Coordinates of C-alpha atoms and ligand atoms in Angstrom, one line a residue:
X1 CA 46.0 122.9 156.6
X2 CA 42.6 122.9 158.2
X3 CA 40.0 120.6 156.7
X4 CA 37.7 122.2 154.2
X5 CA 34.6 121.2 156.1
X6 CA 31.6 123.1 154.9
X7 CA 33.3 124.2 151.7
X8 CA 31.5 121.6 149.7
X9 CA 28.0 122.3 151.0
X10 CA 26.1 119.0 151.2
X11 CA 28.8 117.0 149.4
X12 CA 30.4 114.1 151.4
X13 CA 33.8 114.9 149.9
X14 CA 35.7 117.9 148.8
X15 CA 37.4 115.7 146.1
X16 CA 36.7 112.3 144.6
X17 CA 39.5 110.8 142.6
X18 CA 38.4 108.1 140.1
X19 CA 41.0 105.4 139.6
X20 CA 43.9 104.1 141.8
X21 CA 46.7 103.9 139.3
X22 CA 49.8 106.1 139.2
X23 CA 47.8 109.3 138.8
X24 CA 45.0 108.6 141.3
X25 CA 47.3 107.5 144.1
X26 CA 49.4 110.7 143.9
X27 CA 46.2 112.8 143.5
X28 CA 44.7 111.4 146.7
X29 CA 47.9 112.0 148.5
X30 CA 48.1 115.6 147.2
X31 CA 44.6 116.6 148.1
X32 CA 44.8 114.9 151.6
X33 CA 48.0 117.0 152.2
X34 CA 45.8 120.0 151.5
X35 CA 43.5 118.9 154.3
X36 CA 40.6 118.1 151.9
X37 CA 38.2 115.3 152.5
X38 CA 38.9 112.9 149.7
X39 CA 38.7 109.3 148.5
X40 CA 39.4 107.2 145.5
X41 CA 36.7 105.1 143.8
X42 CA 38.4 102.2 142.0
X43 CA 36.8 99.5 140.0
X44 CA 39.3 96.8 140.7
X45 CA 40.1 95.1 144.0
X46 CA 43.7 96.4 144.1
X47 CA 45.8 99.5 143.2
X48 CA 47.8 99.7 140.0
X49 CA 45.4 100.7 137.2
X50 CA 47.0 99.9 133.9
X51 CA 49.9 98.2 135.6
X52 CA 47.4 95.9 137.5
X53 CA 45.6 94.8 134.4
X54 CA 48.4 94.6 131.8
X55 CA 50.2 91.6 133.3
X56 CA 50.8 89.7 130.0
X57 CA 54.0 87.8 129.5
X58 CA 56.9 90.2 128.9
X59 CA 55.0 93.2 130.2
X60 CA 57.6 95.8 131.0
X61 CA 58.1 99.5 131.0
X62 CA 60.2 101.1 128.3
X63 CA 61.4 104.0 130.5
X64 CA 64.1 103.5 133.2
X65 CA 62.7 102.8 136.7
X66 CA 64.5 105.7 138.3
X67 CA 62.5 108.0 136.0
X68 CA 59.3 106.0 135.7
X69 CA 58.6 106.6 139.4
X70 CA 57.4 109.3 141.6
X71 CA 59.8 112.1 142.3
X72 CA 57.7 114.0 144.8
X73 CA 58.9 112.1 147.9
X74 CA 62.5 111.6 148.7
X75 CA 61.5 109.2 151.4
X76 CA 59.9 106.9 148.9
X77 CA 62.9 107.2 146.6
X78 CA 65.3 106.3 149.3
X79 CA 63.1 103.4 150.8
X80 CA 62.2 101.7 147.5
X81 CA 64.8 99.6 145.7
X82 CA 64.4 99.0 142.0
X83 CA 66.0 95.8 140.8
X84 CA 65.8 96.3 137.0
X85 CA 66.8 99.2 134.7
X86 CA 63.5 98.9 132.7
X87 CA 61.1 97.6 135.3
X88 CA 58.8 94.7 134.7
X89 CA 55.0 94.7 135.4
X90 CA 55.3 92.8 138.7
X91 CA 57.9 95.2 140.1
X92 CA 55.8 98.3 139.1
X93 CA 52.8 96.8 140.7
X94 CA 54.7 96.0 143.9
X95 CA 56.1 99.6 143.9
X96 CA 52.6 101.1 143.6
X97 CA 51.4 98.9 146.5
X98 CA 54.4 100.0 148.5
X99 CA 53.6 103.7 147.9
X100 CA 49.9 103.1 148.8
X101 CA 50.9 101.7 152.2
X102 CA 53.8 104.1 152.8
X103 CA 51.4 107.0 152.3
X104 CA 48.6 105.2 154.1
X105 CA 46.3 105.7 151.1
X106 CA 44.4 102.4 151.3
X107 CA 42.0 103.6 154.0
X108 CA 40.6 106.1 151.6
X109 CA 40.2 103.8 148.6
X110 CA 36.9 102.2 147.8
X111 CA 37.7 99.1 145.9
X112 CA 35.2 97.2 143.8
X113 CA 33.6 100.6 143.1
X114 CA 32.9 100.9 139.4
X115 CA 31.8 104.5 138.5
X116 CA 29.2 104.3 135.8
X117 CA 28.0 107.9 135.7
X118 CA 29.0 111.4 136.9
X119 CA 26.5 114.2 136.9
X120 CA 27.1 117.9 137.8
X121 CA 24.5 119.6 139.9
X122 CA 24.7 123.3 139.0
X123 CA 22.9 124.9 142.0
X124 CA 25.2 123.2 144.5
X125 CA 28.3 123.1 142.2
X126 CA 28.8 119.5 143.1
X127 CA 29.2 116.2 141.3
X128 CA 27.3 113.0 141.9
X129 CA 29.0 109.8 141.1
X130 CA 26.9 106.7 140.6
X131 CA 28.4 103.3 140.6
X132 CA 27.4 100.2 138.6
X133 CA 26.3 98.6 141.9
X134 CA 23.9 101.5 142.6
X135 CA 25.9 103.4 145.2
X136 CA 26.2 107.2 145.0
X137 CA 29.0 109.6 146.1
X138 CA 29.1 113.3 146.1
X139 CA 32.0 115.8 145.9
X140 CA 32.6 119.4 145.0
X141 CA 35.5 118.4 142.7
X142 CA 36.3 115.3 140.7
X143 CA 39.8 114.3 139.5
X144 CA 39.4 111.8 136.7
X145 CA 42.6 109.7 137.1
X146 CA 41.1 107.2 134.7
X147 CA 44.2 106.5 132.7
X148 CA 45.1 107.1 129.1
X149 CA 45.7 103.5 128.2
X150 CA 43.1 101.8 130.4
X151 CA 40.1 101.1 128.2
X152 CA 40.7 98.0 126.2
X153 CA 39.8 98.0 122.5
X154 CA 38.0 94.8 121.9
X155 CA 38.2 94.1 118.2
X156 CA 35.0 93.5 116.3
X157 CA 35.9 90.2 114.6
X158 CA 33.0 88.0 113.5
X159 CA 32.7 84.8 115.6
X160 CA 34.9 85.9 118.5
X161 CA 32.4 84.6 121.0
X162 CA 32.3 81.1 119.3
X163 CA 35.9 80.3 120.1
X164 CA 36.1 77.1 122.2
X165 CA 39.6 77.6 123.4
X166 CA 41.0 80.2 125.8
X167 CA 40.6 83.8 124.7
X168 CA 42.9 86.1 126.6
X169 CA 43.2 89.9 126.5
X170 CA 46.6 91.5 127.3
X171 CA 44.9 94.4 128.9
X172 CA 42.7 92.2 131.2
X173 CA 45.2 89.4 131.6
X174 CA 44.4 86.7 134.2
X175 CA 45.7 87.6 137.6
X176 CA 46.8 84.0 138.2
X177 CA 48.8 84.0 134.9
X178 CA 48.5 81.5 132.1
X179 CA 50.6 78.6 131.0
X180 CA 51.1 78.4 127.2
X181 CA 53.1 75.2 127.4
X182 CA 51.9 72.7 124.8
X183 CA 49.4 75.2 123.3
X184 CA 49.0 76.4 119.8
X185 CA 48.7 80.1 120.3
X186 CA 47.5 83.0 118.2
X187 CA 48.7 86.5 119.2
X188 CA 46.7 89.3 117.4
X189 CA 48.4 92.7 117.3
X190 CA 51.9 94.0 116.9
X191 CA 52.0 97.3 118.9
X192 CA 54.2 97.6 122.0
X193 CA 52.2 94.8 123.7
X194 CA 52.3 92.2 120.9
X195 CA 56.0 92.9 120.2
X196 CA 56.8 92.5 123.9
X197 CA 54.7 89.3 124.4
X198 CA 55.8 87.5 121.2
X199 CA 59.3 86.4 122.3
X200 CA 58.1 85.3 125.7
X201 CA 55.0 83.4 124.5
X202 CA 57.1 81.7 121.8
X203 CA 59.4 80.2 124.4
X204 CA 56.5 78.4 126.0
X205 CA 54.0 77.7 123.3
X206 CA 54.0 74.6 121.1
X207 CA 53.4 76.9 118.2
X208 CA 52.9 80.7 118.0
X209 CA 51.0 82.4 115.1
X210 CA 51.5 86.1 115.2
X211 CA 48.7 87.9 113.3
X212 CA 50.1 91.2 112.0
X213 CA 47.9 93.8 110.4
X214 CA 50.6 96.6 110.4
X215 CA 54.2 95.8 110.7
X216 CA 56.0 97.6 113.6
X217 CA 59.2 99.6 113.8
X218 CA 60.8 98.4 117.0
X219 CA 64.2 99.0 118.5
X220 CA 66.0 96.4 120.6
X221 CA 66.9 97.3 124.1
X222 CA 67.4 94.2 126.3
X223 CA 66.2 94.6 129.8
X224 CA 68.7 93.9 132.5
X225 CA 69.0 93.8 136.3
X226 CA 71.0 96.4 138.1
X227 CA 74.6 95.3 138.8
X228 CA 75.4 95.0 142.5
X229 CA 75.7 98.6 143.9
X230 CA 74.5 100.2 140.6
X231 CA 71.1 101.1 141.9
X232 CA 72.4 102.4 145.2
X233 CA 74.8 104.7 143.1
X234 CA 71.7 106.0 141.3
X235 CA 69.7 106.4 144.4
X236 CA 72.4 108.7 145.8
X237 CA 72.1 110.8 142.7
X238 CA 68.3 111.2 142.6
X239 CA 68.5 115.0 142.9
X240 CA 70.7 115.2 139.8
X241 CA 68.6 112.5 137.9
X242 CA 65.3 114.3 138.7
X243 CA 66.8 117.7 137.7
X244 CA 67.8 116.3 134.3
X245 CA 64.4 114.6 133.9
X246 CA 62.6 117.9 134.9
X247 CA 64.3 119.8 132.0
X248 CA 63.9 117.0 129.5
X249 CA 61.5 117.5 126.6
X250 CA 59.8 114.1 127.3
X251 CA 60.3 113.9 131.0
X252 CA 62.9 111.2 130.8
X253 CA 66.6 111.9 130.2
X254 CA 67.9 108.4 130.4
X255 CA 67.3 105.3 128.2
X256 CA 63.7 105.2 127.0
X257 CA 61.5 104.4 124.0
X258 CA 61.8 107.9 122.8
X259 CA 65.5 108.4 123.3
X260 CA 66.3 107.0 119.9
X261 CA 64.1 109.6 118.2
X262 CA 65.9 112.4 120.1
X263 CA 69.2 110.9 119.2
X264 CA 68.2 110.7 115.5
X265 CA 67.8 114.4 115.4
X266 CA 71.5 114.8 116.3
X267 CA 72.7 112.5 113.5
X268 CA 73.6 113.2 109.8
X269 CA 70.9 113.0 107.2
X270 CA 70.3 109.7 105.3
X271 CA 69.6 111.5 102.1
X272 CA 73.3 112.6 101.7
X273 CA 74.7 109.4 103.2
X274 CA 76.6 107.2 100.8
X275 CA 75.5 103.6 100.4
X276 CA 78.6 102.5 102.3
X277 CA 77.7 104.8 105.2
X278 CA 74.1 103.4 105.3
X279 CA 75.4 99.8 105.3
X280 CA 77.9 100.7 108.0
X281 CA 75.1 102.0 110.1
X282 CA 73.1 98.8 110.1
X283 CA 76.3 96.8 110.4
X284 CA 77.2 98.6 113.6
X285 CA 73.8 99.2 115.1
X286 CA 71.4 96.8 113.5
X287 CA 67.8 98.0 112.9
X288 CA 68.5 101.1 115.0
X289 CA 71.2 102.1 112.6
X290 CA 68.6 102.1 109.8
X291 CA 66.3 104.6 111.5
X292 CA 68.5 107.0 113.3
X293 CA 69.2 109.8 110.8
X294 CA 68.8 113.5 111.2
X295 CA 66.2 114.0 108.5
X296 CA 63.9 111.0 109.0
X297 CA 61.5 112.8 111.3
X298 CA 61.0 115.8 109.0
X299 CA 61.4 114.6 105.4
X300 CA 59.1 111.9 104.0
X301 CA 61.6 110.9 101.3
X302 CA 64.3 110.4 104.0
X303 CA 61.8 108.4 106.1
X304 CA 61.1 106.1 103.1
X305 CA 64.8 105.6 102.6
X306 CA 65.2 104.7 106.2
X307 CA 62.3 102.2 105.9
X308 CA 64.1 100.5 103.0
X309 CA 67.3 100.3 105.0
X310 CA 65.3 99.0 107.9
X311 CA 64.1 96.1 105.7
X312 CA 67.7 95.3 104.9
X313 CA 68.5 95.3 108.6
X314 CA 65.6 92.9 109.3
X315 CA 66.7 90.6 106.5
X316 CA 70.1 90.3 108.2
X317 CA 68.3 88.9 111.3
X318 CA 65.3 87.0 110.0
X319 CA 66.4 84.0 108.0
X320 CA 63.2 83.4 105.9
X321 CA 63.1 86.1 103.2
X322 CA 59.3 86.0 102.9
X323 CA 58.9 86.6 106.7
X324 CA 61.6 89.3 106.7
X325 CA 59.8 91.1 103.9
X326 CA 56.5 90.9 105.7
X327 CA 58.0 92.5 108.7
X328 CA 58.8 95.8 106.9
X329 CA 56.3 98.5 107.8
X330 CA 54.4 100.4 105.1
X331 CA 53.7 103.5 107.3
X332 CA 56.3 106.1 108.1
X333 CA 58.7 105.6 110.9
X334 CA 57.9 107.6 114.1
X335 CA 54.3 108.5 113.3
X336 CA 53.2 105.9 115.9
X337 CA 54.4 105.5 119.5
X338 CA 58.0 104.1 119.4
X339 CA 58.5 100.5 120.6
X340 CA 61.4 98.8 122.1
X341 CA 61.8 95.0 122.2
X342 CA 63.9 92.2 123.5
X343 CA 64.6 89.7 120.8
X344 CA 61.5 90.3 118.6
X345 CA 63.1 89.7 115.2
X346 CA 65.2 86.8 116.4
X347 CA 61.9 85.1 117.4
X348 CA 60.9 84.6 113.8
X349 CA 63.9 82.2 113.3
X350 CA 62.3 79.7 115.8
X351 CA 60.7 76.7 114.1
X352 CA 57.6 77.1 116.3
X353 CA 56.8 80.7 115.1
X354 CA 54.8 81.7 112.1
X355 CA 54.1 85.3 111.1
X356 CA 50.7 85.7 109.5
X357 CA 50.9 88.8 107.4
X358 CA 47.3 90.1 107.2
X359 CA 48.2 92.4 104.4
X360 CA 48.2 89.3 102.2
X361 CA 44.7 88.3 103.4
X362 CA 42.7 89.7 106.3
X363 CA 41.0 87.8 109.2
X364 CA 37.6 86.7 108.1
X365 CA 36.4 85.3 111.4
X366 CA 37.2 83.6 114.7
X367 CA 35.9 80.1 114.6
X368 CA 35.4 77.6 117.4
X369 CA 38.8 76.1 116.6
X370 CA 40.9 79.0 115.5
X371 CA 41.2 81.9 113.1
X372 CA 39.9 81.9 109.5
X373 CA 41.7 84.3 107.1
X374 CA 41.5 85.0 103.4
X375 CA 44.8 83.2 103.2
X376 CA 43.8 80.1 105.1
X377 CA 42.6 78.8 108.5
X378 CA 44.8 78.5 111.6
X379 CA 43.8 76.0 114.3
X380 CA 44.8 77.2 117.8
X381 CA 44.1 76.5 121.4
X382 CA 44.5 80.0 122.7
X383 CA 44.1 83.5 121.3
X384 CA 45.9 86.4 123.0
X385 CA 44.3 89.7 121.8
X386 CA 46.9 92.5 122.0
X387 CA 44.7 94.9 120.1
X388 CA 45.3 98.1 122.1
X389 CA 43.2 100.8 123.7
X390 CA 40.6 103.5 123.2
X391 CA 43.3 105.9 124.4
X392 CA 43.2 109.2 126.3
X393 CA 39.5 109.8 126.0
X394 CA 38.2 106.2 126.1
X395 CA 37.8 105.8 129.9
X396 CA 35.8 109.0 130.3
X397 CA 33.8 108.7 127.1
X398 CA 32.5 105.3 128.2
X399 CA 31.1 106.7 131.4
X400 CA 28.0 108.8 131.3
X401 CA 29.5 112.2 132.2
X402 CA 26.9 115.0 132.3
X403 CA 28.1 118.5 132.8
X404 CA 26.5 121.9 133.0
X405 CA 23.1 122.3 131.1
X406 CA 23.0 118.5 130.7
X407 CA 25.9 118.4 128.3
X408 CA 27.1 114.8 127.7
X409 CA 30.9 114.5 127.4
X410 CA 30.8 111.5 125.1
X411 CA 28.5 113.4 122.7
X412 CA 30.6 116.5 122.9
X413 CA 33.8 114.6 122.1
X414 CA 32.1 112.6 119.3
X415 CA 30.6 115.6 117.6
X416 CA 33.4 118.1 117.9
X417 CA 36.4 115.8 118.5
X418 CA 38.2 115.3 121.8
X419 CA 39.0 118.8 123.0
X420 CA 40.1 120.1 126.3
X421 CA 41.9 123.0 127.8
X422 CA 45.5 122.0 128.7
X423 CA 44.3 118.4 128.9
X424 CA 43.1 119.4 132.4
X425 CA 39.5 120.5 132.0
X426 CA 36.7 120.4 129.4
X427 CA 34.5 123.4 128.8
X428 CA 31.0 122.7 130.1
X429 CA 32.3 120.4 132.9
X430 CA 33.0 122.6 135.9
X431 CA 35.1 121.2 138.8
X432 CA 36.0 118.1 136.8
X433 CA 39.8 117.8 136.4
X434 CA 41.2 115.3 133.9
X435 CA 44.7 113.9 134.3
X436 CA 46.4 113.8 130.9
X437 CA 43.3 114.6 128.9
X438 CA 43.5 115.4 125.2
X439 CA 46.0 118.1 124.4
X440 CA 48.5 117.3 127.2
X441 CA 52.0 115.9 126.8
X442 CA 51.1 112.5 128.1
X443 CA 51.2 110.5 124.8
X444 CA 54.6 111.7 123.8
X445 CA 56.3 111.6 127.2
X446 CA 57.0 109.8 130.3
X447 CA 53.5 109.5 131.8
X448 CA 54.7 109.6 135.4
X449 CA 56.6 112.9 134.9
X450 CA 53.6 114.3 133.0
X451 CA 51.1 113.2 135.7
X452 CA 53.1 114.6 138.6
X453 CA 53.0 118.0 136.9
X454 CA 49.2 117.7 136.5
X455 CA 48.5 116.6 140.0
X456 CA 50.7 119.4 141.4
X457 CA 49.0 122.0 139.2
X458 CA 45.5 120.8 140.2
X459 CA 46.5 120.7 143.9
X460 CA 47.7 124.4 143.7
X461 CA 44.5 125.3 141.9
X462 CA 42.3 123.7 144.6
X463 CA 44.3 125.5 147.3
X464 CA 43.8 128.8 145.4
X465 CA 40.1 128.3 145.0
X466 CA 39.7 127.6 148.7
X467 CA 41.9 130.5 149.7
X468 CA 39.8 132.8 147.5
X469 CA 36.5 131.3 148.6
X470 CA 35.6 130.1 145.1
X471 CA 33.2 127.1 144.6
X472 CA 33.7 126.5 140.9
X473 CA 36.2 126.5 138.1
X474 CA 35.5 125.8 134.4
X475 CA 37.6 126.1 131.2
X476 CA 36.1 128.6 128.8
X477 CA 35.2 127.5 125.3
X478 CA 37.5 130.2 123.8
X479 CA 40.6 129.1 125.8
X480 CA 39.9 125.5 124.9
X481 CA 39.7 126.3 121.2
X482 CA 42.9 128.4 121.4
X483 CA 44.7 125.6 123.2
X484 CA 43.5 123.0 120.6
X485 CA 44.6 125.3 117.8
X486 CA 48.0 125.7 119.5
X487 CA 48.4 121.9 120.0
X488 CA 47.4 121.3 116.4
X489 CA 49.8 123.9 115.1
X490 CA 52.7 122.0 116.7
X491 CA 52.1 118.9 114.7
X492 CA 51.1 120.6 111.4
X493 CA 53.0 119.2 108.5
X494 CA 54.7 116.6 110.7
X495 CA 54.9 112.8 110.2
X496 CA 52.4 112.5 113.1
X497 CA 49.6 113.5 110.7
X498 CA 50.5 111.1 108.0
X499 CA 47.2 109.6 106.7
X500 CA 48.7 106.1 106.6
X501 CA 49.2 106.2 110.4
X502 CA 46.3 104.6 112.2
X503 CA 47.3 104.9 115.8
X504 CA 46.0 105.6 119.3
X505 CA 47.8 108.9 119.0
X506 CA 45.1 110.1 116.6
X507 CA 42.2 107.9 117.6
X508 CA 42.2 106.2 114.2
X509 CA 42.4 102.8 115.8
X510 CA 38.9 103.2 117.3
X511 CA 36.0 102.9 114.8
X512 CA 33.9 106.1 114.8
X513 CA 36.4 108.2 116.8
X514 CA 37.1 111.5 115.3
X515 CA 40.7 111.6 113.9
X516 CA 42.6 114.3 115.9
X517 CA 46.1 114.2 117.2
X518 CA 45.5 113.8 120.9
X519 CA 48.8 114.9 122.4
X520 CA 50.8 118.1 123.0
X521 CA 54.2 118.0 121.4
X522 CA 55.7 121.2 122.8
X523 CA 57.5 119.2 125.5
X524 CA 56.9 119.0 129.2
X525 CA 59.1 122.0 130.2
X526 CA 57.2 124.3 127.8
X527 CA 53.9 122.8 128.8
X528 CA 54.7 123.3 132.5
X529 CA 55.8 126.9 131.8
X530 CA 52.5 127.7 130.1
X531 CA 50.4 126.0 132.9
X532 CA 52.4 128.0 135.6
X533 CA 51.9 131.2 133.7
X534 CA 48.1 130.6 133.3
X535 CA 47.9 130.0 137.1
X536 CA 49.9 133.1 137.9
X537 CA 47.6 135.0 135.6
X538 CA 44.7 134.2 137.9
X539 CA 43.8 131.0 136.0
X540 CA 43.5 132.7 132.7
X541 CA 41.1 130.9 130.4
X542 CA 39.1 129.5 133.3
X543 CA 36.0 130.9 134.7
X544 CA 36.2 130.9 138.5
X545 CA 33.4 131.9 140.8
Ligands
N01_601 O1 48.3 98.7 121.4 P1 48.6 99.4 119.9 P2 49.4 98.2 122.4 N1 42.9 92.7 113.6 O2 47.3 100.2 119.6 C1 46.3 95.5 116.1 C2 51.8 101.5 125.8 N2 52.5 100.3 126.1 O3 48.7 97.7 123.6 O4 48.3 98.9 113.7 C3 44.2 92.6 113.6 O5 49.8 100.0 119.8 C4 46.8 96.8 115.6 O6 47.0 96.8 114.2 P3 47.0 98.2 113.4 C5 52.5 102.2 124.7 O7 52.3 103.6 124.9 C6 53.8 100.4 126.6 O8 50.4 97.3 121.8 O9 45.8 99.0 113.8 N3 45.0 93.4 114.3 C7 48.1 96.9 116.3 O10 49.2 96.2 115.8 C8 51.8 101.7 123.5 O11 51.9 102.5 122.3 C9 54.5 99.3 126.9 O12 46.9 97.8 111.9 C10 44.4 94.4 115.1 C11 47.8 96.3 117.7 O13 46.6 95.5 117.5 C12 50.4 101.6 124.0 O14 50.5 101.1 125.3 C13 54.1 98.1 126.6 C14 43.0 94.5 115.2 C15 47.5 97.3 118.7 O15 48.6 98.1 119.0 C16 49.5 100.7 123.2 O16 50.2 99.5 122.9 C17 52.8 97.9 126.1 C18 42.3 93.6 114.4 N4 40.9 93.6 114.4 C19 52.0 99.0 125.9 N5 42.7 95.5 116.0 C20 55.9 99.5 127.4 O17 56.1 100.3 128.3 C21 43.9 96.0 116.4 N6 44.9 95.3 115.9 C22 57.0 98.8 126.8

C-alpha cells in the first residue's frame, strides 16, 4: 500500500499509538502494514505494558498460552514455543519482546516517552500529544492502547509515606525482583494478584500477614509445564484451536478463569440438589464443586447456598476454623472477575501465615514499623500492596485529553459516567480510537482475543477513511447512548449489578468513579458481528467527513 503522505496535512504521523503492550504492538504492526506513518509512544523503557510492570511473585496468566497470544501471524505461532500451559509473567514478557523484534517494531517505538496530554485541533483534524518531558508529537489519528489494567490504584491509607521498611506495589514491581527471605511481610489485597502472590511470598517470608478486606472466591488450577511433545502437538493444531477460540463467547475455548462459570451453566441446580449431592460435589471437586451449579449465576438464593457450601469446602482445607470462616466471602459468587489459584487455601495451614480479616477491624494507618488496625498492630519489614487498578478508563482519564470544542475526557466521564461507542470511540473526540474502552467485551473475556478484533476493525476503518478521502471520524452522541443502553440491558437483573460487589468491573473500587458496569457481556462473536455490520453499513453511528 502506498504511504499516506500528505493525508495528515502538517502532522508528522498518520497514526500515533500510545502504549507498547499487547494492544499497542499489534496496532503499530497493523497500521504499518497499511503503509501509514506511525509510531508508538511508551512511558517505560521496554515493551510489555501490564506484563512489564506486574512482575510480582507468582504473576501468571489465567488463560492458556495458546489462546493468550496473537493469532494474526502463523509465522509467530510457529516460531514461538510456549513452555507452560498457563504462562508466567516472564514468559509473556519474553514473548512480547520476541514479537517486537520479529515484526521489527522497535525502530518505531519511542521509549521513555510519557504522554501527559492529548489535544485535538479541529481546523486541521489532528491530535497533538505532549509528553511529561515537554516534547510534542502530532498525528491525524491516535490509537490509545493504554491498557485496561494499567493504572495502579494506590490506596489512600493514612501514614503510608511514613513506613520505614520496603513498600512494594504489585503493579509497579521492582524490575530486579525482591527477596522476602527473613522478612515479616504484609500483603494488602485479595484479588487475583494477592491470591496469586500469597502462596509464593509465604514460601520465602519469615512471616506473612495477609490483609483481607473482602474474601475471594478462587478456584484452584495448578500451573504446569507442557509435557515433552505436548506443545508441538498443539502448535500443529493452531488453525483448529483458533477457530474454536474465534467462536467462543469469551475468546478462549480451553482452560481459563472463566471456564468454570461456563461449565456451571451446564450443571444441575443447587436448589434441588440433596444434601448428599452437595457434599459429594465438594468431596469430588473441592471448592469448585461448591460453586459449579446451574442456577448460581441467575438466582441469588442459589448463589447464597453455593457460598455456604463453599465455606464448608474451605473448612475441609484450612485447619484453623476461625481462619476458614474468615475466608468465606460475603458478596455473591461471580459478580467479580473470577480468580484461579495455586495452593491459596493450603497456604493458611502454614505456621508462618496469618490472615488479618479486616471485616473484624479495619486498617487505621500505616506506621513507620507496620500496619495499625482496629484489631491490633502488626510489625512488618515489607508491605506489598496488591490493591488493584483504576480499570478500563483510568489510563485515559488520568491524561489531559481535550477533544472537539475543548471537551475534557476526564470531566465527561466523571459527570456522565464512562461512556463510549463500542468501546472504540468517545463522542466529542474525533480520530481517537480506544482499544477496549468502556462497553467492549474486554473485562469479561480473553483480552488478547478482544484486542485483536479491535485492532483489525480500526485498521479496516483507517483503510476505508483513506480510500474515501475522509479526514475525520467521530462517534455520534446518539449511537453512543444507544450502545451504552444496549450494554446495560445485557447485565440488567444479573449478579454483576449486585450492590455488595465493589469491583473494577463497575468502577466501585475507585473513590469518586461513577458506578457503571464497564464491560459488554454479549460475547465476542456477537460483538464482532455488530462491529462488522456497523462498518458494512458505512460506519453507522459515526460521523465521517
Ligand atoms: O486487583 P483487584 P487485582 N485496604 O481490584 C483490596 C487481572 N489479573 O490486581 O475487594 C485493604 O481485583 C481489594 O479489596 P476489596 C484480573 O483481571 C489477572 O488483584 O475492594 N484492601 C481487593 O481485595 C483481575 O481481576 C491475573 O474489598 C484494599 C484487592 O485490594 C485484575 O487484574 C493476575 C484496599 C484488589 O483486587 C485486578 O486484580 C492478576 C485498602 N485500602 C491480575 N484497597 C491473572 O491472569 C484495595 N484493597 C491470573
